[in-house]
Amino acid sequence: MALTRRQRIRATRWTVYGLSFALVIGAAVTVDWPALAGALFKVDLIPEMFPAVLTQAAKNTLIFTSLGFSIGLVLGLVLALMRLSKVRAYRWFAATFIDIFRGLPALLTILLLGLALPIALGGWRIPGVYGPGSLAVGIVASAYMAETIRAGIQAVPRGQMEAARSVGMTYTQAMVFIVIPQAFRIVIPPMTNEFILLLKDTSLISVLGVTAQTKELTRFGRDFVISSANATPIVIVGLIYLAMTIPLTRLVGQLEKRAARAR
């Protein structure tokens, strides 16, 4: 007797449940849990990581992220306005910049700005302890933020600009005081997502070389793994990343719900 569509779906679902349960039971039986716990969560190593993992590595990660996000936000806004400009040269420049830095891997951009540029300029380096890394990730972020901001500006009803112009505002005044503030309210959720991505991308900065003062979370965990011959530091660093990113992810969800209710 042929099964109905609902019966086939139910049978497939229970088959998946059964296979998943069997895999879990098989893993529970075959894995050497004490050895795994010793390799991934050696309790004796955890006190050795603190407080440096927070006061040094996590702090540097947040500094790189904040500086990179600030650079990306300012540059992204400028690029978005250039993309919307009536001047063709501005539109071409912004489009070319965005296409290049969205198309290149972030790691390659960091290497170009942090290593290739000083060689090309005869040894001149971007000033500041956090300067090279923050500028590199900020430029990468700006290419993505520019498109997000541009979409937000275009999502503002055209009547807002017309109403502002009708009360005597110039085009610049209307953009600064009326359109752009409304656009940023629209793009807050995707911009928060960009902050989360930037927080994780700071791990790439270590390719430029680090000092004790600029070591971020991933490099700190890697160095600790090498010195301890144990993977516990990577697990702890991962948990710290999650402690920073999960609240931001939940915030994005709340902002999206609020925006949906407002619409």
CSV table of C-alpha atoms in Angstrom, one decimal:
chain,number,residue,atom,x,y,z
A,1,MET,CA,0.0,0.0,0.0
A,2,ALA,CA,1.4,3.4,-1.0
A,3,LEU,CA,2.1,5.9,1.7
A,4,THR,CA,0.4,9.3,1.7
A,5,ARG,CA,2.6,12.4,1.5
A,6,ARG,CA,2.1,13.1,5.2
A,7,GLN,CA,3.1,9.5,6.1
A,8,ARG,CA,6.2,9.8,4.0
A,9,ILE,CA,7.2,13.0,5.7
A,10,ARG,CA,6.6,11.5,9.1
A,11,ALA,CA,8.6,8.4,8.2
A,12,THR,CA,11.5,10.5,6.9
A,13,ARG,CA,11.4,12.6,10.1
A,14,TRP,CA,11.6,9.5,12.4
A,15,THR,CA,14.3,8.0,10.3
A,16,VAL,CA,16.4,11.2,10.8
A,17,TYR,CA,15.6,11.1,14.5
A,18,GLY,CA,16.7,7.5,14.8
A,19,LEU,CA,20.0,8.0,12.9
A,20,SER,CA,20.8,11.1,15.0
A,21,PHE,CA,20.1,9.2,18.2
A,22,ALA,CA,22.3,6.3,17.0
A,23,LEU,CA,25.2,8.7,16.2
A,24,VAL,CA,24.9,10.3,19.7
A,25,ILE,CA,24.9,7.0,21.4
A,26,GLY,CA,27.9,5.8,19.2
A,27,ALA,CA,29.9,8.9,20.1
A,28,ALA,CA,29.1,8.6,23.8
A,29,VAL,CA,30.3,5.0,23.8
A,30,THR,CA,33.4,5.3,21.6
A,31,VAL,CA,34.9,8.7,22.7
A,32,ASP,CA,37.5,8.7,25.4
A,33,TRP,CA,35.8,11.4,27.4
A,34,PRO,CA,38.5,11.9,30.1
A,35,ALA,CA,41.2,12.3,27.5
A,36,LEU,CA,39.0,14.7,25.5
A,37,ALA,CA,38.3,16.7,28.6
A,38,GLY,CA,42.0,16.8,29.4
A,39,ALA,CA,42.8,18.0,25.9
A,40,LEU,CA,40.1,20.6,25.5
A,41,PHE,CA,39.3,21.7,29.1
A,42,LYS,CA,42.3,21.3,31.4
A,43,VAL,CA,41.1,23.2,34.5
A,44,ASP,CA,44.7,23.7,35.8
A,45,LEU,CA,45.5,25.9,32.8
A,46,ILE,CA,42.5,28.3,33.1
A,47,PRO,CA,43.8,30.3,36.1
A,48,GLU,CA,47.1,30.9,34.2
A,49,MET,CA,45.2,32.7,31.4
A,50,PHE,CA,43.5,35.2,33.7
A,51,PRO,CA,43.4,38.1,34.1
A,52,ALA,CA,45.7,38.7,31.0
A,53,VAL,CA,43.1,37.2,28.6
A,54,LEU,CA,40.6,39.9,29.6
A,55,THR,CA,42.8,42.9,30.6
A,56,GLN,CA,45.1,42.5,27.6
A,57,ALA,CA,43.7,40.2,24.8
A,58,ALA,CA,40.0,41.0,25.1
A,59,LYS,CA,40.7,44.7,25.6
A,60,ASN,CA,42.9,44.9,22.4
A,61,THR,CA,40.2,43.0,20.5
A,62,LEU,CA,37.6,45.6,21.5
A,63,ILE,CA,40.0,48.5,20.8
A,64,PHE,CA,40.7,47.2,17.3
A,65,THR,CA,37.0,46.6,16.7
A,66,SER,CA,35.9,50.0,17.9
A,67,LEU,CA,38.6,51.9,16.0
A,68,GLY,CA,37.9,49.9,12.8
A,69,PHE,CA,34.2,50.3,13.1
A,70,SER,CA,34.5,54.1,13.6
A,71,ILE,CA,36.8,54.4,10.5
A,72,GLY,CA,34.4,52.2,8.5
A,73,LEU,CA,31.4,54.1,9.6
A,74,VAL,CA,32.8,57.5,8.6
A,75,LEU,CA,34.3,56.3,5.4
A,76,GLY,CA,31.2,54.3,4.6
A,77,LEU,CA,29.0,57.3,5.0
A,78,VAL,CA,31.2,59.4,2.7
A,79,LEU,CA,31.2,56.6,0.1
A,80,ALA,CA,27.5,56.1,0.3
A,81,LEU,CA,26.9,59.8,-0.4
A,82,MET,CA,29.4,59.7,-3.3
A,83,ARG,CA,27.5,56.8,-4.7
A,84,LEU,CA,24.3,58.9,-4.6
A,85,SER,CA,25.9,62.0,-5.9
A,86,LYS,CA,24.9,63.6,-9.2
A,87,VAL,CA,28.6,64.0,-10.1
A,88,ARG,CA,29.6,61.0,-12.2
A,89,ALA,CA,33.3,61.1,-11.1
A,90,TYR,CA,32.2,60.7,-7.5
A,91,ARG,CA,29.9,57.8,-8.3
A,92,TRP,CA,32.6,56.0,-10.3
A,93,PHE,CA,35.3,56.5,-7.6
A,94,ALA,CA,32.9,55.2,-4.9
A,95,ALA,CA,31.8,52.2,-6.9
A,96,THR,CA,35.4,51.3,-7.8
A,97,PHE,CA,36.5,51.5,-4.2
A,98,ILE,CA,33.6,49.4,-3.0
A,99,ASP,CA,34.0,46.8,-5.6
A,100,ILE,CA,37.7,46.4,-5.0
A,101,PHE,CA,37.6,46.1,-1.2
A,102,ARG,CA,34.5,43.9,-1.2
A,103,GLY,CA,36.2,41.7,-3.8
A,104,LEU,CA,39.5,41.3,-2.1
A,105,PRO,CA,39.9,39.0,0.9
A,106,ALA,CA,40.1,40.9,4.2
A,107,LEU,CA,43.5,39.2,5.0
A,108,LEU,CA,45.0,40.4,1.7
A,109,THR,CA,43.8,44.0,2.4
A,110,ILE,CA,45.4,43.9,5.8
A,111,LEU,CA,48.7,42.7,4.3
A,112,LEU,CA,48.6,45.3,1.5
A,113,LEU,CA,48.1,48.2,4.0
A,114,GLY,CA,50.3,46.8,6.8
A,115,LEU,CA,53.2,45.4,4.9
A,116,ALA,CA,53.1,46.3,1.1
A,117,LEU,CA,52.3,50.0,1.6
A,118,PRO,CA,55.3,50.7,3.9
A,119,ILE,CA,57.6,49.0,1.4
A,120,ALA,CA,56.2,51.0,-1.5
A,121,LEU,CA,56.5,54.3,0.5
A,122,GLY,CA,60.1,53.7,1.5
A,123,GLY,CA,59.4,52.5,5.1
A,124,TRP,CA,56.7,55.0,6.1
A,125,ARG,CA,54.2,53.3,8.3
A,126,ILE,CA,50.7,54.2,9.4
A,127,PRO,CA,51.2,55.8,12.8
A,128,GLY,CA,50.0,54.5,16.1
A,129,VAL,CA,50.2,51.2,17.9
A,130,TYR,CA,46.7,50.2,16.7
A,131,GLY,CA,46.8,52.3,13.5
A,132,PRO,CA,47.7,49.8,10.8
A,133,GLY,CA,45.4,47.0,11.9
A,134,SER,CA,42.5,49.3,12.7
A,135,LEU,CA,42.8,51.2,9.4
A,136,ALA,CA,42.9,48.0,7.4
A,137,VAL,CA,39.8,46.4,8.9
A,138,GLY,CA,38.1,49.8,8.9
A,139,ILE,CA,38.6,50.1,5.1
A,140,VAL,CA,37.3,46.6,4.5
A,141,ALA,CA,34.2,47.4,6.7
A,142,SER,CA,33.6,50.7,5.0
A,143,ALA,CA,33.1,49.0,1.6
A,144,TYR,CA,30.2,46.9,3.1
A,145,MET,CA,28.9,49.7,5.3
A,146,ALA,CA,28.7,52.1,2.3
A,147,GLU,CA,26.2,49.8,0.5
A,148,THR,CA,24.2,49.3,3.7
A,149,ILE,CA,24.0,53.1,4.4
A,150,ARG,CA,23.2,53.8,0.7
A,151,ALA,CA,20.3,51.4,0.9
A,152,GLY,CA,19.1,53.0,4.1
A,153,ILE,CA,19.2,56.5,2.5
A,154,GLN,CA,17.3,55.3,-0.5
A,155,ALA,CA,14.7,53.7,1.8
A,156,VAL,CA,13.8,57.0,3.4
A,157,PRO,CA,10.6,58.3,1.6
A,158,ARG,CA,11.4,60.9,-1.0
A,159,GLY,CA,8.7,63.1,0.5
A,160,GLN,CA,11.0,63.7,3.5
A,161,MET,CA,13.5,65.5,1.3
A,162,GLU,CA,10.8,67.4,-0.5
A,163,ALA,CA,9.2,68.5,2.8
A,164,ALA,CA,12.6,69.7,4.1
A,165,ARG,CA,13.3,71.7,1.0
A,166,SER,CA,9.9,73.2,1.0
A,167,VAL,CA,10.6,74.8,4.4
A,168,GLY,CA,13.8,76.4,3.2
A,169,MET,CA,16.4,73.9,3.9
A,170,THR,CA,19.3,73.4,1.5
A,171,TYR,CA,20.0,69.9,0.1
A,172,THR,CA,22.9,69.5,2.5
A,173,GLN,CA,20.9,70.6,5.5
A,174,ALA,CA,18.1,68.2,4.6
A,175,MET,CA,20.5,65.3,4.2
A,176,VAL,CA,22.3,66.0,7.5
A,177,PHE,CA,19.3,66.7,9.7
A,178,ILE,CA,16.4,64.8,8.1
A,179,VAL,CA,17.4,62.0,5.7
A,180,ILE,CA,20.6,60.6,7.2
A,181,PRO,CA,19.2,60.3,10.8
A,182,GLN,CA,16.2,58.4,9.5
A,183,ALA,CA,18.5,56.2,7.3
A,184,PHE,CA,20.6,55.2,10.3
A,185,ARG,CA,17.5,54.1,12.2
A,186,ILE,CA,16.7,51.8,9.4
A,187,VAL,CA,20.2,50.3,9.1
A,188,ILE,CA,21.0,49.8,12.8
A,189,PRO,CA,20.4,46.0,12.7
A,190,PRO,CA,22.7,45.4,9.7
A,191,MET,CA,25.3,47.7,11.1
A,192,THR,CA,25.2,45.8,14.4
A,193,ASN,CA,25.8,42.7,12.3
A,194,GLU,CA,28.8,44.4,10.7
A,195,PHE,CA,30.2,45.2,14.2
A,196,ILE,CA,30.0,41.5,15.1
A,197,LEU,CA,31.8,40.5,11.8
A,198,LEU,CA,34.4,43.1,12.5
A,199,LEU,CA,34.9,41.8,16.0
A,200,LYS,CA,35.8,38.4,14.6
A,201,ASP,CA,37.9,39.8,11.7
A,202,THR,CA,40.2,41.5,14.2
A,203,SER,CA,41.8,38.0,14.5
A,204,LEU,CA,43.4,38.6,11.1
A,205,ILE,CA,45.4,41.5,12.3
A,206,SER,CA,48.0,39.3,13.9
A,207,VAL,CA,49.5,38.6,10.5
A,208,LEU,CA,51.1,42.0,10.7
A,209,GLY,CA,53.0,40.9,13.8
A,210,VAL,CA,52.0,41.8,17.4
A,211,THR,CA,53.6,42.9,20.6
A,212,ALA,CA,52.5,42.1,24.1
A,213,GLN,CA,50.6,45.4,24.1
A,214,THR,CA,48.6,44.6,20.9
A,215,LYS,CA,48.0,40.9,21.2
A,216,GLU,CA,44.3,40.2,20.5
A,217,LEU,CA,42.2,37.2,21.6
A,218,THR,CA,43.0,34.7,18.8
A,219,ARG,CA,46.7,35.3,18.9
A,220,PHE,CA,46.7,35.1,22.7
A,221,GLY,CA,45.0,31.8,22.6
A,222,ARG,CA,47.3,30.5,19.8
A,223,ASP,CA,50.4,31.5,21.7
A,224,PHE,CA,49.1,29.9,24.9
A,225,VAL,CA,48.3,26.7,23.1
A,226,ILE,CA,51.9,26.5,21.8
A,227,SER,CA,53.4,27.1,25.2
A,228,SER,CA,51.1,24.7,27.1
A,229,ALA,CA,50.7,22.0,24.4
A,230,ASN,CA,47.0,21.9,25.2
A,231,ALA,CA,43.9,23.2,23.4
A,232,THR,CA,42.2,24.6,26.5
A,233,PRO,CA,43.2,28.2,25.7
A,234,ILE,CA,41.4,28.0,22.4
A,235,VAL,CA,38.2,26.9,24.1
A,236,ILE,CA,38.4,29.7,26.7
A,237,VAL,CA,39.0,32.3,23.9
A,238,GLY,CA,36.1,30.9,22.0
A,239,LEU,CA,33.8,31.2,25.0
A,240,ILE,CA,35.0,34.9,25.5
A,241,TYR,CA,34.1,35.6,21.8
A,242,LEU,CA,30.7,34.1,22.4
A,243,ALA,CA,30.2,36.1,25.5
A,244,MET,CA,30.7,39.2,23.4
A,245,THR,CA,28.9,38.2,20.2
A,246,ILE,CA,25.8,36.4,21.5
A,247,PRO,CA,24.4,39.5,23.3
A,248,LEU,CA,25.0,41.6,20.2
A,249,THR,CA,23.2,39.0,18.1
A,250,ARG,CA,20.2,39.0,20.4
A,251,LEU,CA,20.3,42.8,20.3
A,252,VAL,CA,20.0,42.6,16.5
A,253,GLY,CA,17.0,40.4,16.8
A,254,GLN,CA,15.3,42.8,19.2
A,255,LEU,CA,16.0,45.8,16.9
A,256,GLU,CA,14.6,44.0,13.9
A,257,LYS,CA,11.4,43.1,15.8
A,258,ARG,CA,11.1,46.8,16.9
A,259,ALA,CA,11.6,48.0,13.4
A,260,ALA,CA,9.0,45.6,12.1
A,261,ARG,CA,6.5,46.8,14.7
A,262,ALA,CA,7.2,50.4,13.7
A,263,ARG,CA,6.6,49.6,10.1
